[in-house]
């Protein structure tokens, strides 16, 4: 059995010198959480298995700044580093990997042009390509009989709709079908974020997490909603995720990565300590 991974996520905004890590609720109401390189160093020392940086500004100027952040981080940490946010070309992927990243996360560009996943996977290898899927619950099941209908915690039927541009635009695409397609096209992992849970500290969206974990052969990274170690345990035990992404509980020192891993180990989850 593979060990479960704990992955701190750093949302980086680059509208000031050097960048700043921020955290919000459902991708808005952002508050500052610290310097990305310093936070990355701390998580490396605490025993994080990987790190994810999401460039939430992702402008052309921001991309240049992000390369500097990646290079400085890669010099300081020795765990896999995934970079996402506005990546829409092979050249951008090449720049990011050359700067020291191990993987890239692609989202909106992949939805707009699914063949981008295949092209990137063919060039750089599936192990470098993470498809990020942001989704929202959609309770309109009567008019969407072709969608994958899941039962929510209270028994309500719903399907999960892919959203893009940081959750601002609904696509009408079924998240389960899109995840299957991303795997077929050569994605090495799925980073699944529930927009309904992002920043709420209410726990992962377990129905969709479990569905993708059972349906796909590639790893599923659960994201959105962690408020305590119990939520991460549920992401693994109920959601069957391969990795757990979290931000606020680590950024603001509510829990250390070591504390979370010890909590998981006590409950029979295989982690690297």
PDB file of C-alpha atoms in Angstrom:
ATOM      1  CA  UNK A   1       0.000   0.000   0.000  1.00  0.00           C
ATOM      2  CA  UNK A   2       1.294   3.449  -0.916  1.00  0.00           C
ATOM      3  CA  UNK A   3       1.716   6.041   1.803  1.00  0.00           C
ATOM      4  CA  UNK A   4      -0.810   8.875   1.797  1.00  0.00           C
ATOM      5  CA  UNK A   5       0.612  12.314   1.025  1.00  0.00           C
ATOM      6  CA  UNK A   6       0.086  15.568   2.896  1.00  0.00           C
ATOM      7  CA  UNK A   7       0.471  18.572   0.586  1.00  0.00           C
ATOM      8  CA  UNK A   8       0.362  22.183   1.779  1.00  0.00           C
ATOM      9  CA  UNK A   9      -1.036  24.520  -0.871  1.00  0.00           C
ATOM     10  CA  UNK A  10       0.270  28.046  -1.228  1.00  0.00           C
ATOM     11  CA  UNK A  11      -1.916  30.461  -3.197  1.00  0.00           C
ATOM     12  CA  UNK A  12       0.589  33.058  -4.350  1.00  0.00           C
ATOM     13  CA  UNK A  13      -0.331  36.545  -5.488  1.00  0.00           C
ATOM     14  CA  UNK A  14       2.382  38.455  -7.288  1.00  0.00           C
ATOM     15  CA  UNK A  15       1.132  42.022  -7.106  1.00  0.00           C
ATOM     16  CA  UNK A  16       3.953  43.034  -4.806  1.00  0.00           C
ATOM     17  CA  UNK A  17       7.697  42.425  -4.716  1.00  0.00           C
ATOM     18  CA  UNK A  18       8.573  38.782  -4.228  1.00  0.00           C
ATOM     19  CA  UNK A  19       5.029  37.473  -3.971  1.00  0.00           C
ATOM     20  CA  UNK A  20       2.762  36.767  -1.031  1.00  0.00           C
ATOM     21  CA  UNK A  21       0.790  33.716   0.062  1.00  0.00           C
ATOM     22  CA  UNK A  22      -2.913  34.438   0.571  1.00  0.00           C
ATOM     23  CA  UNK A  23      -5.983  32.447   1.625  1.00  0.00           C
ATOM     24  CA  UNK A  24      -9.661  33.118   1.028  1.00  0.00           C
ATOM     25  CA  UNK A  25     -13.095  31.518   1.092  1.00  0.00           C
ATOM     26  CA  UNK A  26     -14.411  30.137  -2.212  1.00  0.00           C
ATOM     27  CA  UNK A  27     -11.476  31.894  -3.883  1.00  0.00           C
ATOM     28  CA  UNK A  28     -12.396  35.412  -2.607  1.00  0.00           C
ATOM     29  CA  UNK A  29     -11.929  37.547   0.543  1.00  0.00           C
ATOM     30  CA  UNK A  30      -8.180  36.963   0.523  1.00  0.00           C
ATOM     31  CA  UNK A  31      -5.949  37.554   3.525  1.00  0.00           C
ATOM     32  CA  UNK A  32      -2.163  37.418   3.640  1.00  0.00           C
ATOM     33  CA  UNK A  33      -0.440  34.352   5.079  1.00  0.00           C
ATOM     34  CA  UNK A  34       3.262  35.024   4.523  1.00  0.00           C
ATOM     35  CA  UNK A  35       6.261  34.790   2.207  1.00  0.00           C
ATOM     36  CA  UNK A  36       6.034  31.795  -0.169  1.00  0.00           C
ATOM     37  CA  UNK A  37       9.681  30.763   0.077  1.00  0.00           C
ATOM     38  CA  UNK A  38       9.750  30.991   3.876  1.00  0.00           C
ATOM     39  CA  UNK A  39       6.507  29.013   4.173  1.00  0.00           C
ATOM     40  CA  UNK A  40       7.845  26.402   1.760  1.00  0.00           C
ATOM     41  CA  UNK A  41      10.995  26.016   3.857  1.00  0.00           C
ATOM     42  CA  UNK A  42       8.901  25.571   6.996  1.00  0.00           C
ATOM     43  CA  UNK A  43       6.747  22.889   5.406  1.00  0.00           C
ATOM     44  CA  UNK A  44       9.790  21.082   4.060  1.00  0.00           C
ATOM     45  CA  UNK A  45      11.234  20.986   7.581  1.00  0.00           C
ATOM     46  CA  UNK A  46       7.892  19.888   9.097  1.00  0.00           C
ATOM     47  CA  UNK A  47       7.695  16.840   6.852  1.00  0.00           C
ATOM     48  CA  UNK A  48       5.374  17.802   3.989  1.00  0.00           C
ATOM     49  CA  UNK A  49       5.418  15.223   1.216  1.00  0.00           C
ATOM     50  CA  UNK A  50       4.985  17.757  -1.587  1.00  0.00           C
ATOM     51  CA  UNK A  51       4.129  21.409  -2.105  1.00  0.00           C
ATOM     52  CA  UNK A  52       1.687  23.081  -4.484  1.00  0.00           C
ATOM     53  CA  UNK A  53       2.070  26.725  -5.516  1.00  0.00           C
ATOM     54  CA  UNK A  54      -0.897  28.295  -7.292  1.00  0.00           C
ATOM     55  CA  UNK A  55      -0.166  31.604  -9.020  1.00  0.00           C
ATOM     56  CA  UNK A  56      -3.564  33.236  -8.596  1.00  0.00           C
ATOM     57  CA  UNK A  57      -2.593  36.378 -10.510  1.00  0.00           C
ATOM     58  CA  UNK A  58      -0.988  34.557 -13.442  1.00  0.00           C
ATOM     59  CA  UNK A  59      -0.461  37.677 -15.555  1.00  0.00           C
ATOM     60  CA  UNK A  60       2.460  37.845 -17.974  1.00  0.00           C
ATOM     61  CA  UNK A  61       4.384  39.941 -15.464  1.00  0.00           C
ATOM     62  CA  UNK A  62       3.302  37.578 -12.705  1.00  0.00           C
ATOM     63  CA  UNK A  63       4.610  34.578 -14.612  1.00  0.00           C
ATOM     64  CA  UNK A  64       8.079  36.146 -14.747  1.00  0.00           C
ATOM     65  CA  UNK A  65       7.949  36.827 -11.030  1.00  0.00           C
ATOM     66  CA  UNK A  66       6.717  33.300 -10.364  1.00  0.00           C
ATOM     67  CA  UNK A  67       9.785  31.858 -12.086  1.00  0.00           C
ATOM     68  CA  UNK A  68      11.919  33.722  -9.544  1.00  0.00           C
ATOM     69  CA  UNK A  69       9.800  32.365  -6.671  1.00  0.00           C
ATOM     70  CA  UNK A  70      10.113  28.815  -8.063  1.00  0.00           C
ATOM     71  CA  UNK A  71      13.887  29.105  -8.425  1.00  0.00           C
ATOM     72  CA  UNK A  72      14.309  30.440  -4.882  1.00  0.00           C
ATOM     73  CA  UNK A  73      12.008  27.758  -3.478  1.00  0.00           C
ATOM     74  CA  UNK A  74      13.699  24.923  -5.381  1.00  0.00           C
ATOM     75  CA  UNK A  75      17.016  26.019  -3.840  1.00  0.00           C
ATOM     76  CA  UNK A  76      15.554  25.672  -0.339  1.00  0.00           C
ATOM     77  CA  UNK A  77      13.285  22.615  -0.403  1.00  0.00           C
ATOM     78  CA  UNK A  78      13.858  18.998  -1.357  1.00  0.00           C
ATOM     79  CA  UNK A  79      10.355  17.660  -1.900  1.00  0.00           C
ATOM     80  CA  UNK A  80       8.311  17.660  -5.133  1.00  0.00           C
ATOM     81  CA  UNK A  81       6.981  21.064  -6.148  1.00  0.00           C
ATOM     82  CA  UNK A  82       3.878  21.517  -8.308  1.00  0.00           C
ATOM     83  CA  UNK A  83       3.095  24.879  -9.924  1.00  0.00           C
ATOM     84  CA  UNK A  84      -0.309  25.929 -11.250  1.00  0.00           C
ATOM     85  CA  UNK A  85      -2.206  29.018 -12.324  1.00  0.00           C
ATOM     86  CA  UNK A  86      -2.698  30.344 -15.839  1.00  0.00           C
ATOM     87  CA  UNK A  87      -0.485  27.740 -17.526  1.00  0.00           C
ATOM     88  CA  UNK A  88      -1.630  27.509 -21.124  1.00  0.00           C
ATOM     89  CA  UNK A  89       1.365  26.660 -23.314  1.00  0.00           C
ATOM     90  CA  UNK A  90       4.131  24.121 -23.715  1.00  0.00           C
ATOM     91  CA  UNK A  91       6.656  26.937 -23.411  1.00  0.00           C
ATOM     92  CA  UNK A  92       5.240  27.979 -20.028  1.00  0.00           C
ATOM     93  CA  UNK A  93       5.493  24.388 -18.790  1.00  0.00           C
ATOM     94  CA  UNK A  94       9.071  24.151 -20.019  1.00  0.00           C
ATOM     95  CA  UNK A  95      10.038  27.394 -18.222  1.00  0.00           C
ATOM     96  CA  UNK A  96       8.453  26.261 -14.962  1.00  0.00           C
ATOM     97  CA  UNK A  97      10.091  22.831 -15.011  1.00  0.00           C
ATOM     98  CA  UNK A  98      13.462  24.347 -15.882  1.00  0.00           C
ATOM     99  CA  UNK A  99      13.107  26.709 -12.925  1.00  0.00           C
ATOM    100  CA  UNK A 100      12.970  23.723 -10.582  1.00  0.00           C
ATOM    101  CA  UNK A 101       9.346  22.563 -10.432  1.00  0.00           C
ATOM    102  CA  UNK A 102       8.633  18.836 -10.656  1.00  0.00           C
ATOM    103  CA  UNK A 103       5.050  19.055 -11.923  1.00  0.00           C
ATOM    104  CA  UNK A 104       2.630  21.557 -13.387  1.00  0.00           C
ATOM    105  CA  UNK A 105      -1.074  21.847 -12.695  1.00  0.00           C
ATOM    106  CA  UNK A 106      -3.266  22.828 -15.630  1.00  0.00           C
ATOM    107  CA  UNK A 107      -6.915  23.745 -15.346  1.00  0.00           C
ATOM    108  CA  UNK A 108      -8.798  26.248 -17.518  1.00  0.00           C
ATOM    109  CA  UNK A 109      -6.488  25.777 -20.516  1.00  0.00           C
ATOM    110  CA  UNK A 110      -7.119  22.027 -20.418  1.00  0.00           C
ATOM    111  CA  UNK A 111     -10.903  22.481 -20.314  1.00  0.00           C
ATOM    112  CA  UNK A 112     -10.711  24.892 -23.250  1.00  0.00           C
ATOM    113  CA  UNK A 113      -8.359  22.599 -25.191  1.00  0.00           C
ATOM    114  CA  UNK A 114      -8.281  19.006 -23.867  1.00  0.00           C
ATOM    115  CA  UNK A 115      -5.567  18.039 -26.346  1.00  0.00           C
ATOM    116  CA  UNK A 116      -3.242  20.304 -24.342  1.00  0.00           C
ATOM    117  CA  UNK A 117      -3.123  17.533 -21.715  1.00  0.00           C
ATOM    118  CA  UNK A 118      -2.050  14.953 -24.289  1.00  0.00           C
ATOM    119  CA  UNK A 119       0.510  17.245 -25.886  1.00  0.00           C
ATOM    120  CA  UNK A 120       2.035  18.144 -22.516  1.00  0.00           C
ATOM    121  CA  UNK A 121       2.016  14.532 -21.332  1.00  0.00           C
ATOM    122  CA  UNK A 122       3.654  13.313 -24.538  1.00  0.00           C
ATOM    123  CA  UNK A 123       6.446  15.889 -24.241  1.00  0.00           C
ATOM    124  CA  UNK A 124       7.138  15.969 -20.503  1.00  0.00           C
ATOM    125  CA  UNK A 125       5.686  12.665 -19.266  1.00  0.00           C
ATOM    126  CA  UNK A 126       2.448  11.960 -17.433  1.00  0.00           C
ATOM    127  CA  UNK A 127       4.244  12.194 -14.083  1.00  0.00           C
ATOM    128  CA  UNK A 128       4.710  15.945 -14.685  1.00  0.00           C
ATOM    129  CA  UNK A 129       1.101  16.740 -15.601  1.00  0.00           C
ATOM    130  CA  UNK A 130      -1.566  17.321 -12.961  1.00  0.00           C
ATOM    131  CA  UNK A 131      -5.055  18.215 -14.173  1.00  0.00           C
ATOM    132  CA  UNK A 132      -6.752  20.509 -11.672  1.00  0.00           C
ATOM    133  CA  UNK A 133     -10.531  20.215 -11.614  1.00  0.00           C
ATOM    134  CA  UNK A 134     -12.583  22.866  -9.817  1.00  0.00           C
ATOM    135  CA  UNK A 135     -16.213  21.853  -9.441  1.00  0.00           C
ATOM    136  CA  UNK A 136     -19.496  22.851  -7.827  1.00  0.00           C
ATOM    137  CA  UNK A 137     -22.532  20.850  -6.800  1.00  0.00           C
ATOM    138  CA  UNK A 138     -25.450  21.240  -9.169  1.00  0.00           C
ATOM    139  CA  UNK A 139     -28.834  20.137  -7.807  1.00  0.00           C
ATOM    140  CA  UNK A 140     -30.607  20.345 -11.177  1.00  0.00           C
ATOM    141  CA  UNK A 141     -30.678  16.635 -11.921  1.00  0.00           C
ATOM    142  CA  UNK A 142     -34.008  16.568 -13.770  1.00  0.00           C
ATOM    143  CA  UNK A 143     -32.636  18.559 -16.694  1.00  0.00           C
ATOM    144  CA  UNK A 144     -29.291  16.748 -16.693  1.00  0.00           C
ATOM    145  CA  UNK A 145     -30.079  13.039 -17.038  1.00  0.00           C
ATOM    146  CA  UNK A 146     -26.801  12.472 -18.903  1.00  0.00           C
ATOM    147  CA  UNK A 147     -24.694  13.638 -15.944  1.00  0.00           C
ATOM    148  CA  UNK A 148     -23.167  11.442 -13.227  1.00  0.00           C
ATOM    149  CA  UNK A 149     -25.663  11.760 -10.385  1.00  0.00           C
ATOM    150  CA  UNK A 150     -24.246  11.266  -6.892  1.00  0.00           C
ATOM    151  CA  UNK A 151     -25.923  11.151  -3.518  1.00  0.00           C
ATOM    152  CA  UNK A 152     -24.859  13.932  -1.150  1.00  0.00           C
ATOM    153  CA  UNK A 153     -24.400  13.482   2.592  1.00  0.00           C
ATOM    154  CA  UNK A 154     -28.075  14.181   3.291  1.00  0.00           C
ATOM    155  CA  UNK A 155     -29.310  11.962   0.477  1.00  0.00           C
ATOM    156  CA  UNK A 156     -29.928  14.793  -2.014  1.00  0.00           C
ATOM    157  CA  UNK A 157     -29.064  13.835  -5.611  1.00  0.00           C
ATOM    158  CA  UNK A 158     -26.635  16.135  -7.411  1.00  0.00           C
ATOM    159  CA  UNK A 159     -24.037  16.235 -10.146  1.00  0.00           C
ATOM    160  CA  UNK A 160     -20.764  18.087 -10.057  1.00  0.00           C
ATOM    161  CA  UNK A 161     -20.157  20.802 -12.635  1.00  0.00           C
ATOM    162  CA  UNK A 162     -16.693  21.854 -13.762  1.00  0.00           C
ATOM    163  CA  UNK A 163     -16.016  25.569 -13.275  1.00  0.00           C
ATOM    164  CA  UNK A 164     -13.132  27.570 -14.716  1.00  0.00           C
ATOM    165  CA  UNK A 165     -11.410  30.944 -14.321  1.00  0.00           C
ATOM    166  CA  UNK A 166     -11.111  30.486 -10.565  1.00  0.00           C
ATOM    167  CA  UNK A 167     -14.722  29.392 -10.232  1.00  0.00           C
ATOM    168  CA  UNK A 168     -16.201  32.381 -12.033  1.00  0.00           C
ATOM    169  CA  UNK A 169     -17.519  30.518 -15.082  1.00  0.00           C
ATOM    170  CA  UNK A 170     -19.670  27.381 -15.143  1.00  0.00           C
ATOM    171  CA  UNK A 171     -19.057  25.034 -18.081  1.00  0.00           C
ATOM    172  CA  UNK A 172     -21.906  22.512 -18.040  1.00  0.00           C
ATOM    173  CA  UNK A 173     -19.243  19.779 -18.027  1.00  0.00           C
ATOM    174  CA  UNK A 174     -19.683  16.773 -15.733  1.00  0.00           C
ATOM    175  CA  UNK A 175     -16.653  16.590 -13.404  1.00  0.00           C
ATOM    176  CA  UNK A 176     -16.622  12.776 -13.373  1.00  0.00           C
ATOM    177  CA  UNK A 177     -16.623  12.530 -17.159  1.00  0.00           C
ATOM    178  CA  UNK A 178     -13.978  15.248 -17.424  1.00  0.00           C
ATOM    179  CA  UNK A 179     -11.724  13.448 -14.938  1.00  0.00           C
ATOM    180  CA  UNK A 180     -12.030  10.228 -16.934  1.00  0.00           C
ATOM    181  CA  UNK A 181     -11.122  12.078 -20.116  1.00  0.00           C
ATOM    182  CA  UNK A 182      -8.128  13.786 -18.465  1.00  0.00           C
ATOM    183  CA  UNK A 183      -6.817  10.379 -17.423  1.00  0.00           C
ATOM    184  CA  UNK A 184      -7.276   9.005 -20.959  1.00  0.00           C
ATOM    185  CA  UNK A 185      -5.409  11.991 -22.404  1.00  0.00           C
ATOM    186  CA  UNK A 186      -2.367  11.324 -20.219  1.00  0.00           C
ATOM    187  CA  UNK A 187      -2.792  13.271 -17.005  1.00  0.00           C
ATOM    188  CA  UNK A 188      -0.737  11.742 -14.194  1.00  0.00           C
ATOM    189  CA  UNK A 189      -2.891  13.025 -11.311  1.00  0.00           C
ATOM    190  CA  UNK A 190      -6.132  14.879 -10.612  1.00  0.00           C
ATOM    191  CA  UNK A 191      -6.200  17.803  -8.184  1.00  0.00           C
ATOM    192  CA  UNK A 192      -9.863  17.981  -7.201  1.00  0.00           C
ATOM    193  CA  UNK A 193     -11.144  21.163  -5.548  1.00  0.00           C
ATOM    194  CA  UNK A 194     -14.721  21.552  -4.390  1.00  0.00           C
ATOM    195  CA  UNK A 195     -15.656  25.213  -4.737  1.00  0.00           C
ATOM    196  CA  UNK A 196     -18.494  24.633  -2.291  1.00  0.00           C
ATOM    197  CA  UNK A 197     -15.954  23.742   0.407  1.00  0.00           C
ATOM    198  CA  UNK A 198     -12.962  25.940  -0.410  1.00  0.00           C
ATOM    199  CA  UNK A 199     -11.854  27.852   2.678  1.00  0.00           C
ATOM    200  CA  UNK A 200     -14.937  26.849   4.688  1.00  0.00           C
ATOM    201  CA  UNK A 201     -13.141  24.491   7.118  1.00  0.00           C
ATOM    202  CA  UNK A 202     -16.175  22.185   6.798  1.00  0.00           C
ATOM    203  CA  UNK A 203     -14.243  19.196   5.445  1.00  0.00           C
ATOM    204  CA  UNK A 204     -13.611  17.771   1.992  1.00  0.00           C
ATOM    205  CA  UNK A 205     -16.452  17.150  -0.443  1.00  0.00           C
ATOM    206  CA  UNK A 206     -16.461  13.397   0.121  1.00  0.00           C
ATOM    207  CA  UNK A 207     -19.028  12.181  -2.452  1.00  0.00           C
ATOM    208  CA  UNK A 208     -17.109  13.490  -5.480  1.00  0.00           C
ATOM    209  CA  UNK A 209     -13.718  12.670  -3.953  1.00  0.00           C
ATOM    210  CA  UNK A 210     -14.731   9.054  -3.373  1.00  0.00           C
ATOM    211  CA  UNK A 211     -16.310   8.734  -6.825  1.00  0.00           C
ATOM    212  CA  UNK A 212     -13.159   9.854  -8.641  1.00  0.00           C
ATOM    213  CA  UNK A 213     -10.916   7.781  -6.377  1.00  0.00           C
ATOM    214  CA  UNK A 214     -12.955   4.665  -7.204  1.00  0.00           C
ATOM    215  CA  UNK A 215     -13.362   5.421 -10.918  1.00  0.00           C
ATOM    216  CA  UNK A 216      -9.820   6.417 -11.895  1.00  0.00           C
ATOM    217  CA  UNK A 217      -6.503   4.596 -11.783  1.00  0.00           C
ATOM    218  CA  UNK A 218      -4.421   7.757 -11.344  1.00  0.00           C
ATOM    219  CA  UNK A 219      -3.995   9.448  -7.930  1.00  0.00           C
ATOM    220  CA  UNK A 220      -6.661  11.857  -6.675  1.00  0.00           C
ATOM    221  CA  UNK A 221      -5.569  14.827  -4.557  1.00  0.00           C
ATOM    222  CA  UNK A 222      -8.433  16.051  -2.362  1.00  0.00           C
ATOM    223  CA  UNK A 223      -8.658  19.822  -1.949  1.00  0.00           C
ATOM    224  CA  UNK A 224     -11.003  22.361  -0.420  1.00  0.00           C
ATOM    225  CA  UNK A 225     -12.410  22.568   3.082  1.00  0.00           C
ATOM    226  CA  UNK A 226      -9.899  21.207   5.594  1.00  0.00           C
ATOM    227  CA  UNK A 227     -10.450  22.587   9.093  1.00  0.00           C
ATOM    228  CA  UNK A 228      -8.849  19.903  11.265  1.00  0.00           C
ATOM    229  CA  UNK A 229      -6.992  16.562  11.094  1.00  0.00           C
ATOM    230  CA  UNK A 230     -10.283  14.641  11.238  1.00  0.00           C
ATOM    231  CA  UNK A 231     -11.214  16.103   7.848  1.00  0.00           C
ATOM    232  CA  UNK A 232      -7.970  14.809   6.353  1.00  0.00           C
ATOM    233  CA  UNK A 233      -8.590  11.387   7.898  1.00  0.00           C
ATOM    234  CA  UNK A 234     -12.067  11.355   6.320  1.00  0.00           C
ATOM    235  CA  UNK A 235     -10.577  12.381   2.962  1.00  0.00           C
ATOM    236  CA  UNK A 236      -8.467   9.230   3.070  1.00  0.00           C
ATOM    237  CA  UNK A 237     -10.804   6.792   4.817  1.00  0.00           C
ATOM    238  CA  UNK A 238     -14.139   7.819   3.264  1.00  0.00           C
ATOM    239  CA  UNK A 239     -13.039   9.789   0.201  1.00  0.00           C
ATOM    240  CA  UNK A 240     -10.306   7.237  -0.619  1.00  0.00           C
ATOM    241  CA  UNK A 241      -8.021  10.043  -1.838  1.00  0.00           C
ATOM    242  CA  UNK A 242      -4.338   9.399  -2.445  1.00  0.00           C
ATOM    243  CA  UNK A 243      -3.223  12.795  -1.163  1.00  0.00           C
ATOM    244  CA  UNK A 244      -4.679  15.607   0.941  1.00  0.00           C
ATOM    245  CA  UNK A 245      -4.175  19.265   0.104  1.00  0.00           C
ATOM    246  CA  UNK A 246      -4.594  21.855   2.847  1.00  0.00           C
ATOM    247  CA  UNK A 247      -3.771  25.513   3.370  1.00  0.00           C
ATOM    248  CA  UNK A 248      -5.273  27.510   6.233  1.00  0.00           C
ATOM    249  CA  UNK A 249      -4.685  24.992   9.015  1.00  0.00           C
ATOM    250  CA  UNK A 250      -0.974  24.970   8.178  1.00  0.00           C
ATOM    251  CA  UNK A 251      -0.434  28.618   7.187  1.00  0.00           C
ATOM    252  CA  UNK A 252      -1.867  29.989  10.417  1.00  0.00           C
ATOM    253  CA  UNK A 253      -0.225  27.305  12.586  1.00  0.00           C
ATOM    254  CA  UNK A 254      -3.472  25.752  13.781  1.00  0.00           C
ATOM    255  CA  UNK A 255      -1.801  22.374  13.251  1.00  0.00           C
ATOM    256  CA  UNK A 256       1.654  21.302  12.161  1.00  0.00           C
ATOM    257  CA  UNK A 257       2.160  18.712   9.440  1.00  0.00           C
ATOM    258  CA  UNK A 258       3.781  16.462  12.042  1.00  0.00           C
ATOM    259  CA  UNK A 259       0.696  16.678  14.271  1.00  0.00           C
ATOM    260  CA  UNK A 260      -1.586  15.780  11.377  1.00  0.00           C
ATOM    261  CA  UNK A 261       0.566  12.828  10.346  1.00  0.00           C
ATOM    262  CA  UNK A 262       0.731  11.475  13.885  1.00  0.00           C
ATOM    263  CA  UNK A 263      -3.062  11.791  14.138  1.00  0.00           C
ATOM    264  CA  UNK A 264      -3.438   9.841  10.892  1.00  0.00           C
ATOM    265  CA  UNK A 265      -0.929   7.160  11.883  1.00  0.00           C
ATOM    266  CA  UNK A 266      -2.769   6.558  15.164  1.00  0.00           C
ATOM    267  CA  UNK A 267      -5.877   5.838  13.098  1.00  0.00           C
ATOM    268  CA  UNK A 268      -4.224   3.384  10.748  1.00  0.00           C
ATOM    269  CA  UNK A 269      -3.452   5.655   7.800  1.00  0.00           C
ATOM    270  CA  UNK A 270      -0.036   4.910   6.278  1.00  0.00           C
ATOM    271  CA  UNK A 271       2.018   8.139   6.191  1.00  0.00           C
ATOM    272  CA  UNK A 272       5.682   9.033   6.002  1.00  0.00           C
ATOM    273  CA  UNK A 273       6.954  10.369   9.335  1.00  0.00           C
TER     274      UNK A 273
END
